[in-house]
Amino acid sequence: MTDDLWTDEADRRLVALESRLSHHEVMAEELSQVLAEQARTIDRLVMEIRSLRDRLGEAEAGLPASPQDDRPPPHY
């Protein structure tokens, strides 16, 4: 009878471990999907920043230089 109790307890513990493992596998997959989406978002934002930086540089290059840009600040 002691063996039956041990077997029942071992079975319950095994089922509990399998359940936890399954939960962790699902959680790991969900986290992986979130990380992949974040990586795509970061890549898209980096490209947008580069594009905006290029456009700003082009816009600044097309502006005439202001005489005020050549003057030293008032504290000199």
Short mmCIF file of C-alpha atoms in Angstrom, two decimals:
data_model
loop_
_atom_site.label_atom_id
_atom_site.label_comp_id
_atom_site.label_asym_id
_atom_site.label_seq_id
_atom_site.Cartn_x
_atom_site.Cartn_y
_atom_site.Cartn_z
CA MET A 1 0.00 0.00 0.00
CA THR A 2 2.90 2.34 0.67
CA ASP A 3 4.05 1.86 -2.91
CA ASP A 4 0.61 2.86 -4.19
CA LEU A 5 0.66 6.06 -2.13
CA TRP A 6 4.14 6.86 -3.39
CA THR A 7 3.10 6.19 -6.98
CA ASP A 8 -0.02 8.38 -6.64
CA GLU A 9 2.04 11.20 -5.12
CA ALA A 10 4.72 10.84 -7.80
CA ASP A 11 2.05 10.90 -10.50
CA ARG A 12 0.48 14.06 -9.05
CA ARG A 13 3.86 15.73 -8.81
CA LEU A 14 4.73 14.72 -12.37
CA VAL A 15 1.44 16.10 -13.68
CA ALA A 16 2.01 19.35 -11.77
CA LEU A 17 5.52 19.65 -13.23
CA GLU A 18 4.28 18.95 -16.75
CA SER A 19 1.58 21.57 -16.30
CA ARG A 20 4.11 24.16 -15.14
CA LEU A 21 6.45 23.27 -17.99
CA SER A 22 3.64 23.69 -20.50
CA HIS A 23 2.77 27.07 -19.01
CA HIS A 24 6.42 28.17 -19.21
CA GLU A 25 6.69 27.03 -22.81
CA VAL A 26 3.63 29.11 -23.76
CA MET A 27 4.99 32.09 -21.83
CA ALA A 28 8.40 31.78 -23.53
CA GLU A 29 6.74 31.70 -26.97
CA GLU A 30 4.64 34.77 -26.14
CA LEU A 31 7.72 36.64 -24.91
CA SER A 32 9.58 35.67 -28.05
CA GLN A 33 6.77 37.09 -30.18
CA VAL A 34 6.76 40.32 -28.16
CA LEU A 35 10.53 40.67 -28.54
CA ALA A 36 10.33 40.09 -32.28
CA GLU A 37 7.62 42.76 -32.61
CA GLN A 38 9.67 45.19 -30.53
CA ALA A 39 12.71 44.54 -32.72
CA ARG A 40 10.64 45.29 -35.84
CA THR A 41 9.34 48.49 -34.23
CA ILE A 42 12.83 49.60 -33.24
CA ASP A 43 14.13 48.92 -36.76
CA ARG A 44 11.26 50.96 -38.25
CA LEU A 45 11.85 53.84 -35.84
CA VAL A 46 15.59 53.86 -36.55
CA MET A 47 14.85 54.10 -40.28
CA GLU A 48 12.40 56.96 -39.67
CA ILE A 49 14.96 58.84 -37.56
CA ARG A 50 17.61 58.42 -40.26
CA SER A 51 15.17 59.67 -42.88
CA LEU A 52 14.21 62.67 -40.76
CA ARG A 53 17.88 63.43 -40.03
CA ASP A 54 18.64 63.32 -43.76
CA ARG A 55 15.68 65.56 -44.58
CA LEU A 56 16.68 68.03 -41.85
CA GLY A 57 20.25 68.11 -43.17
CA GLU A 58 18.97 68.78 -46.70
CA ALA A 59 16.66 71.51 -45.43
CA GLU A 60 19.46 73.16 -43.43
CA ALA A 61 21.82 72.94 -46.41
CA GLY A 62 19.30 74.77 -48.58
CA LEU A 63 18.93 77.69 -46.17
CA PRO A 64 21.07 80.76 -46.69
CA ALA A 65 23.54 81.48 -43.93
CA SER A 66 22.35 84.13 -41.53
CA PRO A 67 24.70 86.99 -40.61
CA GLN A 68 23.77 86.29 -37.00
CA ASP A 69 25.34 82.85 -37.29
CA ASP A 70 28.78 84.47 -37.81
CA ARG A 71 28.55 86.89 -34.89
CA PRO A 72 29.96 85.81 -31.52
CA PRO A 73 27.50 85.42 -28.68
CA PRO A 74 26.86 88.54 -26.56
CA HIS A 75 28.98 87.38 -23.65
CA TYR A 76 32.26 87.73 -25.62
#
